[in-house]
Structure formats: C-alpha cells, structure tokens
C-alpha cells in the first residue's frame, strides 16, 4: 500500500493580476496536504476513486471524453498520457485542505492522484509532465487559470511566477513568519476571476492600471524578500496589495475586517490570499505575536489559523 501527497499553496503577492501576465509570488504550504493511497482491487473491477471523508465512489473509464468531474478527468489524463487502460485499483483520497479556501485544493488533489496513478502503473510522471496535466485539470476548475497553483504544488518550491514563462524560485534574505487564516467563508475562484475579467473588459484603462500596480508591488516585494529588507516595508506592500485587490472587487467586508484586526493586533501587514471574496488571508507577523493574533482572528470570526515559515 503506497501513499502519495501534495501540499496546499499560499499566494503571497500578485493573485488575479497574474492571470493578466503580471508576476506573482507563492509558496507551498505543507501543513495542509492532499493524500492518495493506492489499494488493490479484485480482478476485473477496474479503477475507482474513493473519498475517505465524503464516502464518494467514482468509477473511471476511458469512455466519457469530457467528464465534468475533475477527479475522473485527472485519472483519464494520466491513462491517456501513458497509453494505458484503467488498472484494477482503488485510489483512496484524503485531504485536509479547505475547498474554496484559496489553498489550491483542486491542484493538490489532482497532483496527489496523478502521482499515485502514474506510479501504480509503473511510469511515474516527471515534474514537467505532471505540471502540464494538472494544469489541464485546473482549466476545468477555474476556466482560465494562470498556472501558478499547479506550478507551486507540483514543484513544492516557492516560486516567482509569470504566466507562460518557466517558473523561477527566489532567495529569502530574512526568515518570514506568516499567520495563515481561513476566513471560514468558501468562495469560487472561477467566479472572482470571471468578475475581474468582466470589469477589465468594461474599463480596460482603469482595471489595467490596477493590475499593473499589483505587478509593481510584486516586483518590489521580491526585491525586499531577497534582500532581507525591513518587515514593516514588506507588510506595507501586503496592505497595498490588499487595497488593490479590493479595488478589483475581490475582497469582502469580512476579509477587510479580518485584515484590519490582524494589523491592529500587531501584524506588519495583511492581505487576502487566492481567489478572494472569502477563502484565506495571510498576515506577516513576529513569531511571538502568533498566539495573540490568532486569538484575535478567531474572535473576529475566522475558522482556523496556521503558521507558515518561509526560510
Ligand atoms: O483561489 P486559488 O487558491 O485557486 O488562487 C487562484 C489565484 C488566481 O490568481 C486568482 C487565479 C489564477 O489562476 O492565478
């Protein structure tokens, strides 16, 4: 019995603008994981996927060419890429990554599943092949994904990502501590990405300017992170990035409030992370303030908090 994992991810800077070709910075978040275990199945029973928590059972065949289920689609893509028929196996899926939480749950589940299936078929996919296949599944989830989620999750490294170019990793000059906060509200990235697209189409001058301002914030943030610059400055950039995301319509009163409480409780800065309107936010903090800021977050209505260290 073998188990394959994939971590969640956190976008530190640049979500949404990354869809339009601006850079974004993201890191794997291994406190949350998707996990797939390969179990034997009786001869002739074919390939099924079971969800440990949901009790769901899915049967994978190659007959349906455009399934609307992302798990079936992920398995089919692997079978087709490897030129194989469905084997007699059960793939048991577990994940503690909140869905619709801005943590890249979809990409993590696809990655773990594709790793498990390709390995079980005796042909583990290379990082590059896996990344391309997970991106195809992401298109089913998100419509027009930038590719940042699959890239961070497949390579399990911090990335400075520009759509359509090979991902770069970056140096971290001074260790950074983030409080990662699940706002408790699940939200659809497909919807927020679609709404930004509509606004951009209606008023390209205004929304294009906001998007390129986000790009400037991300470029400055990378320089600061690499040089180990002042945390106050990095925090201010997070606040600026949040304000720009709000102007793009992807924040919410709850996210604005949680960010404000984080700042009032001593965080250097805070911003939503991922698709927005709900999902998660991150706050740059001094490690010794973690317990008090986490308590303030929960009192303000957050569902859960974690620490993430970037070194
Ligand atoms: O909501 P998430 O975690 O899937 O993050 C999506 C990031 C966006 O920039 C909003 C969309 C994208 O495809 O890059």
PDB file of C-alpha atoms and ligand atoms in Angstrom:
ATOM      1  CA  UNK A   1       0.000   0.000   0.000  1.00  0.00           C
ATOM      2  CA  UNK A   2       1.623   3.241  -1.098  1.00  0.00           C
ATOM      3  CA  UNK A   3       0.623   6.803  -0.377  1.00  0.00           C
ATOM      4  CA  UNK A   4       1.329   9.925  -2.431  1.00  0.00           C
ATOM      5  CA  UNK A   5       0.990  13.502  -1.187  1.00  0.00           C
ATOM      6  CA  UNK A   6       0.764  17.032  -2.452  1.00  0.00           C
ATOM      7  CA  UNK A   7       0.798  20.214  -0.345  1.00  0.00           C
ATOM      8  CA  UNK A   8      -1.520  23.205  -0.380  1.00  0.00           C
ATOM      9  CA  UNK A   9      -0.184  26.549  -1.559  1.00  0.00           C
ATOM     10  CA  UNK A  10      -0.324  30.150  -0.433  1.00  0.00           C
ATOM     11  CA  UNK A  11      -0.121  33.117  -2.763  1.00  0.00           C
ATOM     12  CA  UNK A  12       1.951  35.798  -1.024  1.00  0.00           C
ATOM     13  CA  UNK A  13       1.565  38.524  -3.654  1.00  0.00           C
ATOM     14  CA  UNK A  14       0.018  39.022  -7.070  1.00  0.00           C
ATOM     15  CA  UNK A  15      -3.156  36.883  -7.327  1.00  0.00           C
ATOM     16  CA  UNK A  16      -5.566  37.900 -10.094  1.00  0.00           C
ATOM     17  CA  UNK A  17      -3.010  40.201 -11.760  1.00  0.00           C
ATOM     18  CA  UNK A  18      -1.058  37.016 -12.541  1.00  0.00           C
ATOM     19  CA  UNK A  19      -3.871  35.975 -14.887  1.00  0.00           C
ATOM     20  CA  UNK A  20      -3.014  39.082 -16.979  1.00  0.00           C
ATOM     21  CA  UNK A  21       0.719  38.414 -17.218  1.00  0.00           C
ATOM     22  CA  UNK A  22       1.957  40.203 -14.086  1.00  0.00           C
ATOM     23  CA  UNK A  23       4.232  38.252 -11.728  1.00  0.00           C
ATOM     24  CA  UNK A  24       3.042  36.572  -8.531  1.00  0.00           C
ATOM     25  CA  UNK A  25       4.853  35.058  -5.567  1.00  0.00           C
ATOM     26  CA  UNK A  26       3.647  31.840  -3.968  1.00  0.00           C
ATOM     27  CA  UNK A  27       4.909  29.114  -1.674  1.00  0.00           C
ATOM     28  CA  UNK A  28       3.894  25.552  -0.828  1.00  0.00           C
ATOM     29  CA  UNK A  29       2.029  25.187   2.470  1.00  0.00           C
ATOM     30  CA  UNK A  30       2.716  21.724   3.768  1.00  0.00           C
ATOM     31  CA  UNK A  31       0.624  21.944   6.960  1.00  0.00           C
ATOM     32  CA  UNK A  32      -2.272  21.094   4.652  1.00  0.00           C
ATOM     33  CA  UNK A  33      -1.993  18.087   2.353  1.00  0.00           C
ATOM     34  CA  UNK A  34      -3.916  16.009  -0.147  1.00  0.00           C
ATOM     35  CA  UNK A  35      -3.098  12.323   0.060  1.00  0.00           C
ATOM     36  CA  UNK A  36      -3.909   9.384  -2.204  1.00  0.00           C
ATOM     37  CA  UNK A  37      -3.362   5.751  -1.196  1.00  0.00           C
ATOM     38  CA  UNK A  38      -3.243   3.017  -3.822  1.00  0.00           C
ATOM     39  CA  UNK A  39      -5.261  -0.053  -2.754  1.00  0.00           C
ATOM     40  CA  UNK A  40      -5.526  -3.376  -4.585  1.00  0.00           C
ATOM     41  CA  UNK A  41      -8.919  -4.199  -6.119  1.00  0.00           C
ATOM     42  CA  UNK A  42     -10.416  -7.506  -7.326  1.00  0.00           C
ATOM     43  CA  UNK A  43      -9.589  -8.699 -10.842  1.00  0.00           C
ATOM     44  CA  UNK A  44     -11.883  -7.090 -13.412  1.00  0.00           C
ATOM     45  CA  UNK A  45     -13.213  -4.446 -11.031  1.00  0.00           C
ATOM     46  CA  UNK A  46     -11.473  -1.565 -12.857  1.00  0.00           C
ATOM     47  CA  UNK A  47     -10.286   1.746 -11.469  1.00  0.00           C
ATOM     48  CA  UNK A  48     -12.197   3.580  -8.774  1.00  0.00           C
ATOM     49  CA  UNK A  49     -11.569   6.629  -6.658  1.00  0.00           C
ATOM     50  CA  UNK A  50     -12.971   6.772  -3.149  1.00  0.00           C
ATOM     51  CA  UNK A  51     -13.158   9.828  -0.929  1.00  0.00           C
ATOM     52  CA  UNK A  52     -12.438   8.838   2.632  1.00  0.00           C
ATOM     53  CA  UNK A  53     -14.340  11.755   4.151  1.00  0.00           C
ATOM     54  CA  UNK A  54     -17.165  12.180   1.642  1.00  0.00           C
ATOM     55  CA  UNK A  55     -17.845   8.481   1.137  1.00  0.00           C
ATOM     56  CA  UNK A  56     -17.924   9.133  -2.614  1.00  0.00           C
ATOM     57  CA  UNK A  57     -17.024   6.371  -5.087  1.00  0.00           C
ATOM     58  CA  UNK A  58     -16.195   7.201  -8.694  1.00  0.00           C
ATOM     59  CA  UNK A  59     -15.578   4.717 -11.443  1.00  0.00           C
ATOM     60  CA  UNK A  60     -13.017   5.704 -14.069  1.00  0.00           C
ATOM     61  CA  UNK A  61     -13.421   4.543 -17.633  1.00  0.00           C
ATOM     62  CA  UNK A  62     -11.981   5.955 -20.832  1.00  0.00           C
ATOM     63  CA  UNK A  63     -15.424   6.029 -22.458  1.00  0.00           C
ATOM     64  CA  UNK A  64     -16.569   9.533 -21.447  1.00  0.00           C
ATOM     65  CA  UNK A  65     -14.300  12.041 -23.165  1.00  0.00           C
ATOM     66  CA  UNK A  66     -15.303  15.212 -21.338  1.00  0.00           C
ATOM     67  CA  UNK A  67     -16.286  14.326 -17.783  1.00  0.00           C
ATOM     68  CA  UNK A  68     -17.317  17.202 -15.573  1.00  0.00           C
ATOM     69  CA  UNK A  69     -15.758  15.514 -12.568  1.00  0.00           C
ATOM     70  CA  UNK A  70     -12.213  16.742 -12.033  1.00  0.00           C
ATOM     71  CA  UNK A  71     -11.043  13.541 -10.305  1.00  0.00           C
ATOM     72  CA  UNK A  72     -12.195  11.325 -13.173  1.00  0.00           C
ATOM     73  CA  UNK A  73     -10.711  13.765 -15.661  1.00  0.00           C
ATOM     74  CA  UNK A  74      -7.351  13.726 -13.819  1.00  0.00           C
ATOM     75  CA  UNK A  75      -7.241   9.916 -13.886  1.00  0.00           C
ATOM     76  CA  UNK A  76      -8.215   9.809 -17.569  1.00  0.00           C
ATOM     77  CA  UNK A  77      -5.478  12.289 -18.473  1.00  0.00           C
ATOM     78  CA  UNK A  78      -2.868  10.047 -16.839  1.00  0.00           C
ATOM     79  CA  UNK A  79      -4.184   6.910 -18.580  1.00  0.00           C
ATOM     80  CA  UNK A  80      -4.163   8.671 -21.949  1.00  0.00           C
ATOM     81  CA  UNK A  81      -0.706  10.203 -21.431  1.00  0.00           C
ATOM     82  CA  UNK A  82       0.696   6.773 -20.589  1.00  0.00           C
ATOM     83  CA  UNK A  83      -1.352   4.882 -23.215  1.00  0.00           C
ATOM     84  CA  UNK A  84      -2.846   2.557 -20.560  1.00  0.00           C
ATOM     85  CA  UNK A  85      -6.236   1.029 -19.852  1.00  0.00           C
ATOM     86  CA  UNK A  86      -7.737   1.531 -16.361  1.00  0.00           C
ATOM     87  CA  UNK A  87      -6.000  -0.915 -13.989  1.00  0.00           C
ATOM     88  CA  UNK A  88      -7.808  -2.876 -11.257  1.00  0.00           C
ATOM     89  CA  UNK A  89      -7.085  -0.491  -8.395  1.00  0.00           C
ATOM     90  CA  UNK A  90      -8.747   1.748  -5.865  1.00  0.00           C
ATOM     91  CA  UNK A  91      -7.347   5.222  -5.212  1.00  0.00           C
ATOM     92  CA  UNK A  92      -8.343   6.389  -1.730  1.00  0.00           C
ATOM     93  CA  UNK A  93      -8.329  10.167  -1.386  1.00  0.00           C
ATOM     94  CA  UNK A  94      -7.985  12.179   1.820  1.00  0.00           C
ATOM     95  CA  UNK A  95      -7.367  15.878   2.122  1.00  0.00           C
ATOM     96  CA  UNK A  96      -7.404  18.372   4.967  1.00  0.00           C
ATOM     97  CA  UNK A  97      -7.194  21.330   2.578  1.00  0.00           C
ATOM     98  CA  UNK A  98     -10.318  23.505   2.828  1.00  0.00           C
ATOM     99  CA  UNK A  99     -12.153  23.568  -0.517  1.00  0.00           C
ATOM    100  CA  UNK A 100     -12.720  27.066  -1.909  1.00  0.00           C
ATOM    101  CA  UNK A 101     -10.281  28.358   0.671  1.00  0.00           C
ATOM    102  CA  UNK A 102      -7.644  29.846  -1.627  1.00  0.00           C
ATOM    103  CA  UNK A 103      -5.274  26.996  -0.777  1.00  0.00           C
ATOM    104  CA  UNK A 104      -5.140  25.335  -4.199  1.00  0.00           C
ATOM    105  CA  UNK A 105      -7.143  22.343  -3.031  1.00  0.00           C
ATOM    106  CA  UNK A 106      -8.052  21.301  -6.580  1.00  0.00           C
ATOM    107  CA  UNK A 107      -4.465  21.337  -7.828  1.00  0.00           C
ATOM    108  CA  UNK A 108      -3.223  19.465  -4.746  1.00  0.00           C
ATOM    109  CA  UNK A 109      -5.813  16.714  -5.090  1.00  0.00           C
ATOM    110  CA  UNK A 110      -5.078  16.335  -8.826  1.00  0.00           C
ATOM    111  CA  UNK A 111      -1.330  16.229  -8.164  1.00  0.00           C
ATOM    112  CA  UNK A 112      -1.567  13.541  -5.473  1.00  0.00           C
ATOM    113  CA  UNK A 113      -3.965  11.487  -7.598  1.00  0.00           C
ATOM    114  CA  UNK A 114      -1.846  11.692 -10.736  1.00  0.00           C
ATOM    115  CA  UNK A 115       1.313  10.858  -8.788  1.00  0.00           C
ATOM    116  CA  UNK A 116      -0.382   7.799  -7.303  1.00  0.00           C
ATOM    117  CA  UNK A 117      -1.885   6.519 -10.549  1.00  0.00           C
ATOM    118  CA  UNK A 118       1.215   7.014 -12.707  1.00  0.00           C
ATOM    119  CA  UNK A 119       3.405   5.339 -10.071  1.00  0.00           C
ATOM    120  CA  UNK A 120       0.943   2.449  -9.730  1.00  0.00           C
ATOM    121  CA  UNK A 121       1.145   1.997 -13.499  1.00  0.00           C
ATOM    122  CA  UNK A 122       4.937   1.786 -13.231  1.00  0.00           C
ATOM    123  CA  UNK A 123       5.545   5.082 -15.045  1.00  0.00           C
ATOM    124  CA  UNK A 124       5.816   7.956 -12.522  1.00  0.00           C
ATOM    125  CA  UNK A 125       5.358  11.264 -14.322  1.00  0.00           C
ATOM    126  CA  UNK A 126       8.203  13.787 -14.446  1.00  0.00           C
ATOM    127  CA  UNK A 127       7.600  17.161 -12.765  1.00  0.00           C
ATOM    128  CA  UNK A 128       7.151  18.814 -16.133  1.00  0.00           C
ATOM    129  CA  UNK A 129       4.653  16.235 -17.443  1.00  0.00           C
ATOM    130  CA  UNK A 130       2.708  16.269 -14.170  1.00  0.00           C
ATOM    131  CA  UNK A 131       2.600  20.066 -14.122  1.00  0.00           C
ATOM    132  CA  UNK A 132       1.157  20.166 -17.647  1.00  0.00           C
ATOM    133  CA  UNK A 133      -1.524  17.577 -16.825  1.00  0.00           C
ATOM    134  CA  UNK A 134      -2.540  19.216 -13.540  1.00  0.00           C
ATOM    135  CA  UNK A 135      -2.880  22.491 -15.443  1.00  0.00           C
ATOM    136  CA  UNK A 136      -5.360  20.791 -17.784  1.00  0.00           C
ATOM    137  CA  UNK A 137      -7.485  19.772 -14.806  1.00  0.00           C
ATOM    138  CA  UNK A 138      -7.195  23.289 -13.375  1.00  0.00           C
ATOM    139  CA  UNK A 139      -8.848  24.570 -16.533  1.00  0.00           C
ATOM    140  CA  UNK A 140     -11.885  22.503 -15.628  1.00  0.00           C
ATOM    141  CA  UNK A 141     -11.984  24.088 -12.128  1.00  0.00           C
ATOM    142  CA  UNK A 142     -11.095  27.666 -12.969  1.00  0.00           C
ATOM    143  CA  UNK A 143     -11.714  28.295 -16.659  1.00  0.00           C
ATOM    144  CA  UNK A 144      -8.637  30.416 -17.306  1.00  0.00           C
ATOM    145  CA  UNK A 145      -6.101  29.623 -14.597  1.00  0.00           C
ATOM    146  CA  UNK A 146      -2.720  31.335 -14.677  1.00  0.00           C
ATOM    147  CA  UNK A 147      -0.959  28.067 -13.817  1.00  0.00           C
ATOM    148  CA  UNK A 148       0.505  29.314 -10.538  1.00  0.00           C
ATOM    149  CA  UNK A 149      -1.315  26.784  -8.309  1.00  0.00           C
ATOM    150  CA  UNK A 150      -0.168  23.682 -10.196  1.00  0.00           C
ATOM    151  CA  UNK A 151       3.384  25.032 -10.517  1.00  0.00           C
ATOM    152  CA  UNK A 152       3.904  25.661  -6.780  1.00  0.00           C
ATOM    153  CA  UNK A 153       2.191  22.448  -5.777  1.00  0.00           C
ATOM    154  CA  UNK A 154       3.911  20.134  -8.258  1.00  0.00           C
ATOM    155  CA  UNK A 155       7.429  21.533  -7.702  1.00  0.00           C
ATOM    156  CA  UNK A 156       6.901  22.124  -3.941  1.00  0.00           C
ATOM    157  CA  UNK A 157       9.092  25.218  -4.000  1.00  0.00           C
ATOM    158  CA  UNK A 158       8.476  28.926  -3.534  1.00  0.00           C
ATOM    159  CA  UNK A 159       8.032  30.499  -6.969  1.00  0.00           C
ATOM    160  CA  UNK A 160       8.144  33.844  -8.659  1.00  0.00           C
ATOM    161  CA  UNK A 161       5.702  33.074 -11.416  1.00  0.00           C
ATOM    162  CA  UNK A 162       4.947  34.797 -14.690  1.00  0.00           C
ATOM    163  CA  UNK A 163       2.330  33.129 -16.843  1.00  0.00           C
ATOM    164  CA  UNK A 164       3.797  31.363 -19.861  1.00  0.00           C
ATOM    165  CA  UNK A 165       7.423  31.534 -18.696  1.00  0.00           C
ATOM    166  CA  UNK A 166       9.450  28.899 -16.803  1.00  0.00           C
ATOM    167  CA  UNK A 167       8.938  29.375 -13.056  1.00  0.00           C
ATOM    168  CA  UNK A 168      11.792  30.914 -11.058  1.00  0.00           C
ATOM    169  CA  UNK A 169      12.408  30.274  -7.399  1.00  0.00           C
ATOM    170  CA  UNK A 170      13.779  33.024  -5.155  1.00  0.00           C
ATOM    171  CA  UNK A 171      16.055  33.541  -2.151  1.00  0.00           C
ATOM    172  CA  UNK A 172      14.641  34.510   1.225  1.00  0.00           C
ATOM    173  CA  UNK A 173      17.028  37.037   2.842  1.00  0.00           C
ATOM    174  CA  UNK A 174      15.400  37.066   6.305  1.00  0.00           C
ATOM    175  CA  UNK A 175      13.089  34.256   7.518  1.00  0.00           C
ATOM    176  CA  UNK A 176       9.457  35.320   7.323  1.00  0.00           C
ATOM    177  CA  UNK A 177       6.576  34.166   9.515  1.00  0.00           C
ATOM    178  CA  UNK A 178       3.029  34.339   8.218  1.00  0.00           C
ATOM    179  CA  UNK A 179      -0.188  33.650  10.037  1.00  0.00           C
ATOM    180  CA  UNK A 180      -2.407  31.869   7.521  1.00  0.00           C
ATOM    181  CA  UNK A 181      -6.092  32.407   8.230  1.00  0.00           C
ATOM    182  CA  UNK A 182      -9.101  30.550   6.856  1.00  0.00           C
ATOM    183  CA  UNK A 183     -11.850  33.178   6.817  1.00  0.00           C
ATOM    184  CA  UNK A 184     -14.429  30.406   7.161  1.00  0.00           C
ATOM    185  CA  UNK A 185     -16.249  31.517   4.006  1.00  0.00           C
ATOM    186  CA  UNK A 186     -15.790  29.373   0.935  1.00  0.00           C
ATOM    187  CA  UNK A 187     -15.695  31.191  -2.382  1.00  0.00           C
ATOM    188  CA  UNK A 188     -15.425  30.304  -6.053  1.00  0.00           C
ATOM    189  CA  UNK A 189     -12.228  31.368  -7.788  1.00  0.00           C
ATOM    190  CA  UNK A 190     -13.875  30.737 -11.153  1.00  0.00           C
ATOM    191  CA  UNK A 191     -16.442  33.409 -10.212  1.00  0.00           C
ATOM    192  CA  UNK A 192     -13.989  36.033  -8.942  1.00  0.00           C
ATOM    193  CA  UNK A 193     -11.669  35.514 -11.928  1.00  0.00           C
ATOM    194  CA  UNK A 194     -14.710  35.863 -14.224  1.00  0.00           C
ATOM    195  CA  UNK A 195     -15.857  39.049 -12.462  1.00  0.00           C
ATOM    196  CA  UNK A 196     -12.422  40.653 -12.774  1.00  0.00           C
ATOM    197  CA  UNK A 197     -12.414  39.706 -16.461  1.00  0.00           C
ATOM    198  CA  UNK A 198     -15.796  41.444 -16.960  1.00  0.00           C
ATOM    199  CA  UNK A 199     -14.631  44.593 -15.170  1.00  0.00           C
ATOM    200  CA  UNK A 200     -11.403  44.615 -17.176  1.00  0.00           C
ATOM    201  CA  UNK A 201     -13.319  44.223 -20.438  1.00  0.00           C
ATOM    202  CA  UNK A 202     -15.688  47.080 -19.499  1.00  0.00           C
ATOM    203  CA  UNK A 203     -12.977  49.524 -18.402  1.00  0.00           C
ATOM    204  CA  UNK A 204      -9.563  48.424 -19.536  1.00  0.00           C
ATOM    205  CA  UNK A 205      -7.858  51.715 -18.644  1.00  0.00           C
ATOM    206  CA  UNK A 206      -8.958  51.634 -15.007  1.00  0.00           C
ATOM    207  CA  UNK A 207      -8.619  47.916 -14.297  1.00  0.00           C
ATOM    208  CA  UNK A 208      -5.496  47.543 -16.417  1.00  0.00           C
ATOM    209  CA  UNK A 209      -3.860  50.255 -14.293  1.00  0.00           C
ATOM    210  CA  UNK A 210      -4.811  48.453 -11.047  1.00  0.00           C
ATOM    211  CA  UNK A 211      -3.417  45.200 -12.438  1.00  0.00           C
ATOM    212  CA  UNK A 212      -0.110  46.770 -13.404  1.00  0.00           C
ATOM    213  CA  UNK A 213       0.097  48.454  -9.979  1.00  0.00           C
ATOM    214  CA  UNK A 214      -0.193  44.991  -8.439  1.00  0.00           C
ATOM    215  CA  UNK A 215       2.677  43.911 -10.719  1.00  0.00           C
ATOM    216  CA  UNK A 216       4.807  46.768  -9.338  1.00  0.00           C
ATOM    217  CA  UNK A 217       4.006  45.699  -5.762  1.00  0.00           C
ATOM    218  CA  UNK A 218       5.063  42.117  -6.544  1.00  0.00           C
ATOM    219  CA  UNK A 219       8.362  43.153  -8.153  1.00  0.00           C
ATOM    220  CA  UNK A 220       9.209  45.369  -5.160  1.00  0.00           C
ATOM    221  CA  UNK A 221       8.189  42.590  -2.754  1.00  0.00           C
ATOM    222  CA  UNK A 222      10.536  40.124  -4.439  1.00  0.00           C
ATOM    223  CA  UNK A 223      13.455  42.552  -4.101  1.00  0.00           C
ATOM    224  CA  UNK A 224      12.646  43.111  -0.417  1.00  0.00           C
ATOM    225  CA  UNK A 225      12.248  39.397   0.328  1.00  0.00           C
ATOM    226  CA  UNK A 226      15.554  38.584  -1.373  1.00  0.00           C
ATOM    227  CA  UNK A 227      17.498  41.399   0.271  1.00  0.00           C
ATOM    228  CA  UNK A 228      16.030  40.687   3.722  1.00  0.00           C
ATOM    229  CA  UNK A 229      14.537  44.197   3.800  1.00  0.00           C
ATOM    230  CA  UNK A 230      12.503  45.686   6.655  1.00  0.00           C
ATOM    231  CA  UNK A 231       9.428  43.671   7.595  1.00  0.00           C
ATOM    232  CA  UNK A 232       7.497  46.922   8.054  1.00  0.00           C
ATOM    233  CA  UNK A 233       8.052  47.650   4.365  1.00  0.00           C
ATOM    234  CA  UNK A 234       7.016  44.170   3.289  1.00  0.00           C
ATOM    235  CA  UNK A 235       3.905  44.444   5.473  1.00  0.00           C
ATOM    236  CA  UNK A 236       3.052  47.793   3.877  1.00  0.00           C
ATOM    237  CA  UNK A 237       3.295  46.130   0.462  1.00  0.00           C
ATOM    238  CA  UNK A 238       0.861  43.440   1.619  1.00  0.00           C
ATOM    239  CA  UNK A 239      -1.570  46.140   2.722  1.00  0.00           C
ATOM    240  CA  UNK A 240      -1.167  47.887  -0.638  1.00  0.00           C
ATOM    241  CA  UNK A 241      -1.740  44.603  -2.488  1.00  0.00           C
ATOM    242  CA  UNK A 242      -4.905  44.007  -0.443  1.00  0.00           C
ATOM    243  CA  UNK A 243      -6.226  47.507  -1.230  1.00  0.00           C
ATOM    244  CA  UNK A 244      -5.634  46.904  -4.949  1.00  0.00           C
ATOM    245  CA  UNK A 245      -7.446  43.549  -4.770  1.00  0.00           C
ATOM    246  CA  UNK A 246     -10.330  45.302  -3.054  1.00  0.00           C
ATOM    247  CA  UNK A 247     -10.410  47.808  -5.915  1.00  0.00           C
ATOM    248  CA  UNK A 248     -10.611  44.807  -8.266  1.00  0.00           C
ATOM    249  CA  UNK A 249     -13.774  43.777  -6.326  1.00  0.00           C
ATOM    250  CA  UNK A 250     -12.402  40.516  -4.946  1.00  0.00           C
ATOM    251  CA  UNK A 251     -12.291  41.359  -1.243  1.00  0.00           C
ATOM    252  CA  UNK A 252     -15.293  41.277   1.115  1.00  0.00           C
ATOM    253  CA  UNK A 253     -16.329  43.092   4.282  1.00  0.00           C
ATOM    254  CA  UNK A 254     -15.315  40.011   6.296  1.00  0.00           C
ATOM    255  CA  UNK A 255     -11.842  39.814   4.690  1.00  0.00           C
ATOM    256  CA  UNK A 256     -11.304  43.574   5.115  1.00  0.00           C
ATOM    257  CA  UNK A 257     -12.280  43.279   8.761  1.00  0.00           C
ATOM    258  CA  UNK A 258     -10.012  40.286   9.428  1.00  0.00           C
ATOM    259  CA  UNK A 259      -7.081  42.104   7.767  1.00  0.00           C
ATOM    260  CA  UNK A 260      -7.758  45.222   9.842  1.00  0.00           C
ATOM    261  CA  UNK A 261      -7.903  43.185  13.066  1.00  0.00           C
ATOM    262  CA  UNK A 262      -4.616  41.455  12.169  1.00  0.00           C
ATOM    263  CA  UNK A 263      -2.926  44.829  11.653  1.00  0.00           C
ATOM    264  CA  UNK A 264      -4.408  46.290  14.862  1.00  0.00           C
ATOM    265  CA  UNK A 265      -3.163  43.204  16.725  1.00  0.00           C
ATOM    266  CA  UNK A 266       0.414  43.860  15.661  1.00  0.00           C
ATOM    267  CA  UNK A 267       0.856  42.245  12.228  1.00  0.00           C
ATOM    268  CA  UNK A 268       3.228  44.089   9.883  1.00  0.00           C
ATOM    269  CA  UNK A 269       0.633  43.755   7.141  1.00  0.00           C
ATOM    270  CA  UNK A 270      -2.208  41.559   5.925  1.00  0.00           C
ATOM    271  CA  UNK A 271      -3.906  40.673   2.669  1.00  0.00           C
ATOM    272  CA  UNK A 272      -6.339  38.219   1.205  1.00  0.00           C
ATOM    273  CA  UNK A 273      -4.686  35.257  -0.496  1.00  0.00           C
ATOM    274  CA  UNK A 274      -6.004  33.363  -3.519  1.00  0.00           C
ATOM    275  CA  UNK A 275      -9.269  33.983  -5.325  1.00  0.00           C
ATOM    276  CA  UNK A 276     -10.814  36.235  -2.638  1.00  0.00           C
ATOM    277  CA  UNK A 277     -14.404  37.159  -1.539  1.00  0.00           C
ATOM    278  CA  UNK A 278     -13.806  34.551   1.150  1.00  0.00           C
ATOM    279  CA  UNK A 279     -11.168  31.871   1.340  1.00  0.00           C
ATOM    280  CA  UNK A 280      -7.970  32.774   3.138  1.00  0.00           C
ATOM    281  CA  UNK A 281      -5.824  35.682   4.173  1.00  0.00           C
ATOM    282  CA  UNK A 282      -2.250  35.970   5.358  1.00  0.00           C
ATOM    283  CA  UNK A 283      -0.621  38.281   7.894  1.00  0.00           C
ATOM    284  CA  UNK A 284       3.121  38.909   8.223  1.00  0.00           C
ATOM    285  CA  UNK A 285       3.927  38.686  11.921  1.00  0.00           C
ATOM    286  CA  UNK A 286       6.607  38.403  14.603  1.00  0.00           C
ATOM    287  CA  UNK A 287       6.524  34.742  15.716  1.00  0.00           C
ATOM    288  CA  UNK A 288       5.967  35.658  19.387  1.00  0.00           C
ATOM    289  CA  UNK A 289       2.752  37.505  18.479  1.00  0.00           C
ATOM    290  CA  UNK A 290       1.272  34.417  16.795  1.00  0.00           C
ATOM    291  CA  UNK A 291      -0.915  33.258  19.729  1.00  0.00           C
ATOM    292  CA  UNK A 292      -2.450  36.684  20.386  1.00  0.00           C
ATOM    293  CA  UNK A 293      -3.074  37.494  16.718  1.00  0.00           C
ATOM    294  CA  UNK A 294      -4.527  34.012  16.129  1.00  0.00           C
ATOM    295  CA  UNK A 295      -6.919  34.532  19.059  1.00  0.00           C
ATOM    296  CA  UNK A 296      -7.943  37.940  17.687  1.00  0.00           C
ATOM    297  CA  UNK A 297      -8.605  36.321  14.292  1.00  0.00           C
ATOM    298  CA  UNK A 298     -10.844  33.643  15.761  1.00  0.00           C
ATOM    299  CA  UNK A 299     -12.717  36.222  17.852  1.00  0.00           C
ATOM    300  CA  UNK A 300     -13.279  38.182  14.631  1.00  0.00           C
ATOM    301  CA  UNK A 301     -14.894  35.125  13.017  1.00  0.00           C
ATOM    302  CA  UNK A 302     -12.023  33.249  11.335  1.00  0.00           C
ATOM    303  CA  UNK A 303     -12.433  29.475  11.155  1.00  0.00           C
ATOM    304  CA  UNK A 304      -8.825  28.353  11.596  1.00  0.00           C
ATOM    305  CA  UNK A 305      -5.261  29.653  11.658  1.00  0.00           C
ATOM    306  CA  UNK A 306      -1.839  28.147  10.977  1.00  0.00           C
ATOM    307  CA  UNK A 307       1.751  29.365  10.964  1.00  0.00           C
ATOM    308  CA  UNK A 308       3.862  29.310   7.842  1.00  0.00           C
ATOM    309  CA  UNK A 309       7.600  29.934   7.911  1.00  0.00           C
ATOM    310  CA  UNK A 310       9.379  30.954   4.756  1.00  0.00           C
ATOM    311  CA  UNK A 311      13.128  30.485   5.068  1.00  0.00           C
TER     312      UNK A 311
HETATM  313  O1  LIG B   1      -8.204  30.619  -5.216  1.00  0.00           O
HETATM  314  P1  LIG B   1      -6.970  29.906  -5.599  1.00  0.00           P
HETATM  315  O2  LIG B   1      -6.200  29.420  -4.465  1.00  0.00           O
HETATM  316  O3  LIG B   1      -7.197  28.842  -6.616  1.00  0.00           O
HETATM  317  O4  LIG B   1      -5.989  31.001  -6.290  1.00  0.00           O
HETATM  318  C1  LIG B   1      -6.245  31.464  -7.561  1.00  0.00           C
HETATM  319  C2  LIG B   1      -5.273  32.539  -7.965  1.00  0.00           C
HETATM  320  C3  LIG B   1      -5.810  33.466  -9.026  1.00  0.00           C
HETATM  321  O5  LIG B   1      -4.748  34.367  -9.368  1.00  0.00           O
HETATM  322  C4  LIG B   1      -6.986  34.261  -8.509  1.00  0.00           C
HETATM  323  C5  LIG B   1      -6.258  32.731 -10.280  1.00  0.00           C
HETATM  324  C6  LIG B   1      -5.141  32.136 -11.093  1.00  0.00           C
HETATM  325  O6  LIG B   1      -5.444  31.280 -11.920  1.00  0.00           O
HETATM  326  O7  LIG B   1      -3.968  32.531 -10.933  1.00  0.00           O
END
